[in-house]
Amino acid sequence: MIGGRPRICEGAVGHYAIELGRIAGARIVTTVSGPEKAALARAAGAGHVVNYRDADAAQQILDKAGPVDRIIEVSLDNLVLDLAVTGPGATIVTYAAQPEDPTLPVFRLMWSNLVLRFALFLTEPREALLRSAAEITAALREDALTPLPVHSFILDDVALAHEAVEDGLIGRAVVDLR
């Protein structure tokens, strides 16, 4: 277990974060938006799955796992939930953003000695990218990573593919260019 406390993740990136975290020995707590995503998260190896839309989601996480020390976050819109479940010294890594800049509770982040880290693939050091590629390649060779469901669309239906993603498609949308 890395750091001793569980991790939280969700979504497609979360799916692989669950599997890679499991490989690394972490205890995984994940948040999801519905039962289909919950089933995928459990299959990937999440020990605890909580619907983040539940009014008591933070309490469910704390009851099941206690404070978390690492969060992989798609959107800082979820920062209220993140802060409710983090322990002192936790790290929240976010890799996407909404069009509007969020208001950050600086005093809360400082008081708990939290780290808010922004990750952008294009700006990661070369050594980190090579290390990550080697670890992912090893996991693929060991069949330790599982694919998400794939939904194929023909090029003429690219608008339908976009709509499916916007409507919460479970898995990946692929547009066939042939």
Short mmCIF file of the C-alpha atoms (twelve columns), coordinates in Angstrom:
data_MODEL
# 
_entry.id   MODEL 
# 
loop_
_atom_site.group_PDB 
_atom_site.id 
_atom_site.type_symbol 
_atom_site.label_atom_id 
_atom_site.label_alt_id 
_atom_site.label_comp_id 
_atom_site.label_asym_id 
_atom_site.label_seq_id 
_atom_site.Cartn_x 
_atom_site.Cartn_y 
_atom_site.Cartn_z 
_atom_site.pdbx_PDB_model_num 
ATOM 1   C CA . MET A 1   0.000   0.000  0.000   1 
ATOM 2   C CA . ILE A 2   1.406   3.378  -0.995  1 
ATOM 3   C CA . GLY A 3   1.272   5.858  1.866   1 
ATOM 4   C CA . GLY A 4   -1.079  3.675  3.896   1 
ATOM 5   C CA . ARG A 5   -4.360  5.375  3.015   1 
ATOM 6   C CA . PRO A 6   -6.712  4.731  0.086   1 
ATOM 7   C CA . ARG A 7   -6.845  6.553  -3.220  1 
ATOM 8   C CA . ILE A 8   -9.855  8.016  -5.011  1 
ATOM 9   C CA . CYS A 9   -10.327 8.002  -8.787  1 
ATOM 10  C CA . GLU A 10  -13.114 7.943  -11.379 1 
ATOM 11  C CA . GLY A 11  -13.730 7.756  -15.136 1 
ATOM 12  C CA . ALA A 12  -11.575 6.392  -17.966 1 
ATOM 13  C CA . VAL A 13  -8.355  7.750  -16.528 1 
ATOM 14  C CA . GLY A 14  -9.620  6.568  -13.169 1 
ATOM 15  C CA . HIS A 15  -10.172 3.073  -14.569 1 
ATOM 16  C CA . TYR A 16  -6.486  2.736  -15.386 1 
ATOM 17  C CA . ALA A 17  -5.459  4.573  -12.227 1 
ATOM 18  C CA . ILE A 18  -7.383  1.908  -10.293 1 
ATOM 19  C CA . GLU A 19  -5.581  -0.888 -12.097 1 
ATOM 20  C CA . LEU A 20  -2.134  0.715  -11.855 1 
ATOM 21  C CA . GLY A 21  -2.732  1.582  -8.201  1 
ATOM 22  C CA . ARG A 22  -3.776  -2.009 -7.517  1 
ATOM 23  C CA . ILE A 23  -0.572  -3.227 -9.189  1 
ATOM 24  C CA . ALA A 24  1.403   -0.851 -6.944  1 
ATOM 25  C CA . GLY A 25  -0.365  -2.234 -3.858  1 
ATOM 26  C CA . ALA A 26  -2.601  0.746  -3.073  1 
ATOM 27  C CA . ARG A 27  -6.007  0.452  -1.466  1 
ATOM 28  C CA . ILE A 28  -8.438  2.041  -3.911  1 
ATOM 29  C CA . VAL A 29  -11.606 4.030  -3.219  1 
ATOM 30  C CA . THR A 30  -13.324 5.346  -6.306  1 
ATOM 31  C CA . THR A 31  -16.225 7.648  -6.966  1 
ATOM 32  C CA . VAL A 32  -18.595 6.996  -9.839  1 
ATOM 33  C CA . SER A 33  -21.797 8.457  -11.235 1 
ATOM 34  C CA . GLY A 34  -23.841 5.283  -11.629 1 
ATOM 35  C CA . PRO A 35  -24.108 1.502  -11.380 1 
ATOM 36  C CA . GLU A 36  -22.471 0.686  -14.739 1 
ATOM 37  C CA . LYS A 37  -19.363 2.672  -13.835 1 
ATOM 38  C CA . ALA A 38  -19.426 1.094  -10.374 1 
ATOM 39  C CA . ALA A 39  -19.314 -2.386 -11.923 1 
ATOM 40  C CA . LEU A 40  -16.354 -1.380 -14.117 1 
ATOM 41  C CA . ALA A 41  -14.529 0.110  -11.124 1 
ATOM 42  C CA . ARG A 42  -15.033 -3.050 -9.056  1 
ATOM 43  C CA . ALA A 43  -13.848 -5.194 -11.964 1 
ATOM 44  C CA . ALA A 44  -10.738 -2.991 -12.251 1 
ATOM 45  C CA . GLY A 45  -9.932  -3.618 -8.594  1 
ATOM 46  C CA . ALA A 46  -11.468 -0.806 -6.558  1 
ATOM 47  C CA . GLY A 47  -11.973 -1.915 -2.984  1 
ATOM 48  C CA . HIS A 48  -14.713 0.606  -2.279  1 
ATOM 49  C CA . VAL A 49  -17.031 2.322  -4.768  1 
ATOM 50  C CA . VAL A 50  -19.153 5.354  -3.866  1 
ATOM 51  C CA . ASN A 51  -21.595 7.313  -6.019  1 
ATOM 52  C CA . TYR A 52  -20.359 10.902 -5.754  1 
ATOM 53  C CA . ARG A 53  -23.904 12.147 -6.345  1 
ATOM 54  C CA . ASP A 54  -25.031 10.705 -3.013  1 
ATOM 55  C CA . ALA A 55  -25.569 13.442 -0.433  1 
ATOM 56  C CA . ASP A 56  -23.462 11.484 2.052   1 
ATOM 57  C CA . ALA A 57  -20.679 10.481 -0.380  1 
ATOM 58  C CA . ALA A 58  -17.932 11.979 1.795   1 
ATOM 59  C CA . GLN A 59  -19.189 10.159 4.876   1 
ATOM 60  C CA . GLN A 60  -19.427 6.876  2.952   1 
ATOM 61  C CA . ILE A 61  -15.791 7.250  1.902   1 
ATOM 62  C CA . LEU A 62  -14.617 8.119  5.393   1 
ATOM 63  C CA . ASP A 63  -16.652 5.270  6.935   1 
ATOM 64  C CA . LYS A 64  -15.259 2.710  4.488   1 
ATOM 65  C CA . ALA A 65  -11.669 3.864  4.270   1 
ATOM 66  C CA . GLY A 66  -10.864 6.797  6.507   1 
ATOM 67  C CA . PRO A 67  -9.038  9.852  5.172   1 
ATOM 68  C CA . VAL A 68  -7.382  9.486  1.766   1 
ATOM 69  C CA . ASP A 69  -3.872  10.604 0.889   1 
ATOM 70  C CA . ARG A 70  -3.983  10.749 -2.930  1 
ATOM 71  C CA . ILE A 71  -6.781  11.844 -5.235  1 
ATOM 72  C CA . ILE A 72  -6.719  11.734 -9.019  1 
ATOM 73  C CA . GLU A 73  -9.293  14.327 -10.008 1 
ATOM 74  C CA . VAL A 74  -10.765 15.109 -13.410 1 
ATOM 75  C CA . SER A 75  -12.335 18.397 -12.367 1 
ATOM 76  C CA . LEU A 76  -11.792 20.833 -9.546  1 
ATOM 77  C CA . ASP A 77  -15.581 21.173 -9.516  1 
ATOM 78  C CA . ASN A 78  -15.303 18.172 -7.173  1 
ATOM 79  C CA . LEU A 79  -12.910 19.930 -4.799  1 
ATOM 80  C CA . VAL A 80  -15.490 20.198 -2.006  1 
ATOM 81  C CA . LEU A 81  -15.813 16.394 -1.888  1 
ATOM 82  C CA . ASP A 82  -12.050 15.968 -2.238  1 
ATOM 83  C CA . LEU A 83  -11.348 18.269 0.693   1 
ATOM 84  C CA . ALA A 84  -13.990 16.550 2.810   1 
ATOM 85  C CA . VAL A 85  -12.182 13.191 2.572   1 
ATOM 86  C CA . THR A 86  -8.491  14.091 2.521   1 
ATOM 87  C CA . GLY A 87  -6.180  13.678 5.450   1 
ATOM 88  C CA . PRO A 88  -3.365  16.052 6.402   1 
ATOM 89  C CA . GLY A 89  -0.596  16.154 3.819   1 
ATOM 90  C CA . ALA A 90  -2.737  14.647 1.048   1 
ATOM 91  C CA . THR A 91  -2.123  15.303 -2.634  1 
ATOM 92  C CA . ILE A 92  -4.851  16.086 -5.157  1 
ATOM 93  C CA . VAL A 93  -3.736  15.711 -8.781  1 
ATOM 94  C CA . THR A 94  -5.976  17.204 -11.435 1 
ATOM 95  C CA . TYR A 95  -5.539  16.703 -15.144 1 
ATOM 96  C CA . ALA A 96  -8.439  18.585 -16.716 1 
ATOM 97  C CA . ALA A 97  -10.250 21.855 -16.221 1 
ATOM 98  C CA . GLN A 98  -13.557 23.519 -16.795 1 
ATOM 99  C CA . PRO A 99  -13.655 26.748 -18.838 1 
ATOM 100 C CA . GLU A 100 -14.067 28.829 -15.677 1 
ATOM 101 C CA . ASP A 101 -11.185 29.139 -13.236 1 
ATOM 102 C CA . PRO A 102 -12.251 27.738 -9.868  1 
ATOM 103 C CA . THR A 103 -12.129 29.601 -6.604  1 
ATOM 104 C CA . LEU A 104 -9.571  27.837 -4.439  1 
ATOM 105 C CA . PRO A 105 -9.940  27.597 -0.655  1 
ATOM 106 C CA . VAL A 106 -6.315  28.525 -0.054  1 
ATOM 107 C CA . PHE A 107 -6.602  28.640 3.745   1 
ATOM 108 C CA . ARG A 108 -8.143  25.117 3.823   1 
ATOM 109 C CA . LEU A 109 -5.410  23.784 1.544   1 
ATOM 110 C CA . MET A 110 -2.701  25.413 3.680   1 
ATOM 111 C CA . TRP A 111 -4.224  24.415 7.031   1 
ATOM 112 C CA . SER A 112 -4.184  20.738 6.075   1 
ATOM 113 C CA . ASN A 113 -0.811  21.009 4.320   1 
ATOM 114 C CA . LEU A 114 -2.455  19.711 1.136   1 
ATOM 115 C CA . VAL A 115 -0.761  19.639 -2.241  1 
ATOM 116 C CA . LEU A 116 -2.799  20.606 -5.293  1 
ATOM 117 C CA . ARG A 117 -0.871  19.386 -8.324  1 
ATOM 118 C CA . PHE A 118 -1.729  20.033 -11.929 1 
ATOM 119 C CA . ALA A 119 -0.684  17.348 -14.412 1 
ATOM 120 C CA . LEU A 120 -0.319  17.978 -18.103 1 
ATOM 121 C CA . PHE A 121 1.174   15.214 -20.207 1 
ATOM 122 C CA . LEU A 122 2.880   17.666 -22.554 1 
ATOM 123 C CA . THR A 123 4.870   19.295 -19.750 1 
ATOM 124 C CA . GLU A 124 5.985   16.203 -17.835 1 
ATOM 125 C CA . PRO A 125 9.749   15.628 -17.714 1 
ATOM 126 C CA . ARG A 126 11.043  13.126 -20.261 1 
ATOM 127 C CA . GLU A 127 12.331  10.800 -17.529 1 
ATOM 128 C CA . ALA A 128 8.887   10.625 -15.925 1 
ATOM 129 C CA . LEU A 129 7.255   9.854  -19.264 1 
ATOM 130 C CA . LEU A 130 9.775   7.098  -20.016 1 
ATOM 131 C CA . ARG A 131 9.309   5.577  -16.550 1 
ATOM 132 C CA . SER A 132 5.531   5.677  -16.962 1 
ATOM 133 C CA . ALA A 133 5.741   4.121  -20.423 1 
ATOM 134 C CA . ALA A 134 7.928   1.300  -19.064 1 
ATOM 135 C CA . GLU A 135 5.532   0.610  -16.157 1 
ATOM 136 C CA . ILE A 136 2.465   0.642  -18.403 1 
ATOM 137 C CA . THR A 137 4.198   -1.590 -20.952 1 
ATOM 138 C CA . ALA A 138 5.071   -4.064 -18.188 1 
ATOM 139 C CA . ALA A 139 1.449   -4.064 -16.991 1 
ATOM 140 C CA . LEU A 140 0.230   -4.667 -20.553 1 
ATOM 141 C CA . ARG A 141 2.676   -7.558 -21.001 1 
ATOM 142 C CA . GLU A 142 1.324   -9.115 -17.808 1 
ATOM 143 C CA . ASP A 143 -2.298  -8.617 -18.977 1 
ATOM 144 C CA . ALA A 144 -2.854  -6.560 -15.824 1 
ATOM 145 C CA . LEU A 145 -4.799  -3.815 -17.621 1 
ATOM 146 C CA . THR A 146 -8.275  -4.392 -18.956 1 
ATOM 147 C CA . PRO A 147 -9.961  -2.499 -21.775 1 
ATOM 148 C CA . LEU A 148 -13.038 -0.388 -21.325 1 
ATOM 149 C CA . PRO A 149 -16.058 -1.131 -23.527 1 
ATOM 150 C CA . VAL A 150 -15.611 0.234  -27.054 1 
ATOM 151 C CA . HIS A 151 -18.476 1.780  -29.003 1 
ATOM 152 C CA . SER A 152 -17.716 2.174  -32.736 1 
ATOM 153 C CA . PHE A 153 -19.210 4.852  -34.954 1 
ATOM 154 C CA . ILE A 154 -18.761 5.378  -38.693 1 
ATOM 155 C CA . LEU A 155 -17.448 8.737  -39.849 1 
ATOM 156 C CA . ASP A 156 -20.894 9.838  -41.026 1 
ATOM 157 C CA . ASP A 157 -22.101 9.406  -37.426 1 
ATOM 158 C CA . VAL A 158 -19.376 11.492 -35.761 1 
ATOM 159 C CA . ALA A 159 -22.044 13.831 -34.338 1 
ATOM 160 C CA . LEU A 160 -23.744 10.817 -32.730 1 
ATOM 161 C CA . ALA A 161 -20.397 9.805  -31.216 1 
ATOM 162 C CA . HIS A 162 -20.010 13.275 -29.673 1 
ATOM 163 C CA . GLU A 163 -23.562 13.177 -28.341 1 
ATOM 164 C CA . ALA A 164 -22.979 9.720  -26.823 1 
ATOM 165 C CA . VAL A 165 -19.887 10.966 -24.999 1 
ATOM 166 C CA . GLU A 166 -21.687 14.092 -23.797 1 
ATOM 167 C CA . ASP A 167 -24.561 11.907 -22.560 1 
ATOM 168 C CA . GLY A 168 -22.205 9.840  -20.390 1 
ATOM 169 C CA . LEU A 169 -21.262 6.930  -22.649 1 
ATOM 170 C CA . ILE A 170 -19.741 4.113  -20.597 1 
ATOM 171 C CA . GLY A 171 -16.415 3.226  -22.198 1 
ATOM 172 C CA . ARG A 172 -14.703 4.673  -25.249 1 
ATOM 173 C CA . ALA A 173 -16.144 6.081  -28.460 1 
ATOM 174 C CA . VAL A 174 -14.186 5.195  -31.587 1 
ATOM 175 C CA . VAL A 175 -14.847 6.712  -35.005 1 
ATOM 176 C CA . ASP A 176 -13.962 4.441  -37.929 1 
ATOM 177 C CA . LEU A 177 -12.485 6.584  -40.702 1 
ATOM 178 C CA . ARG A 178 -12.910 3.919  -43.396 1 
# 
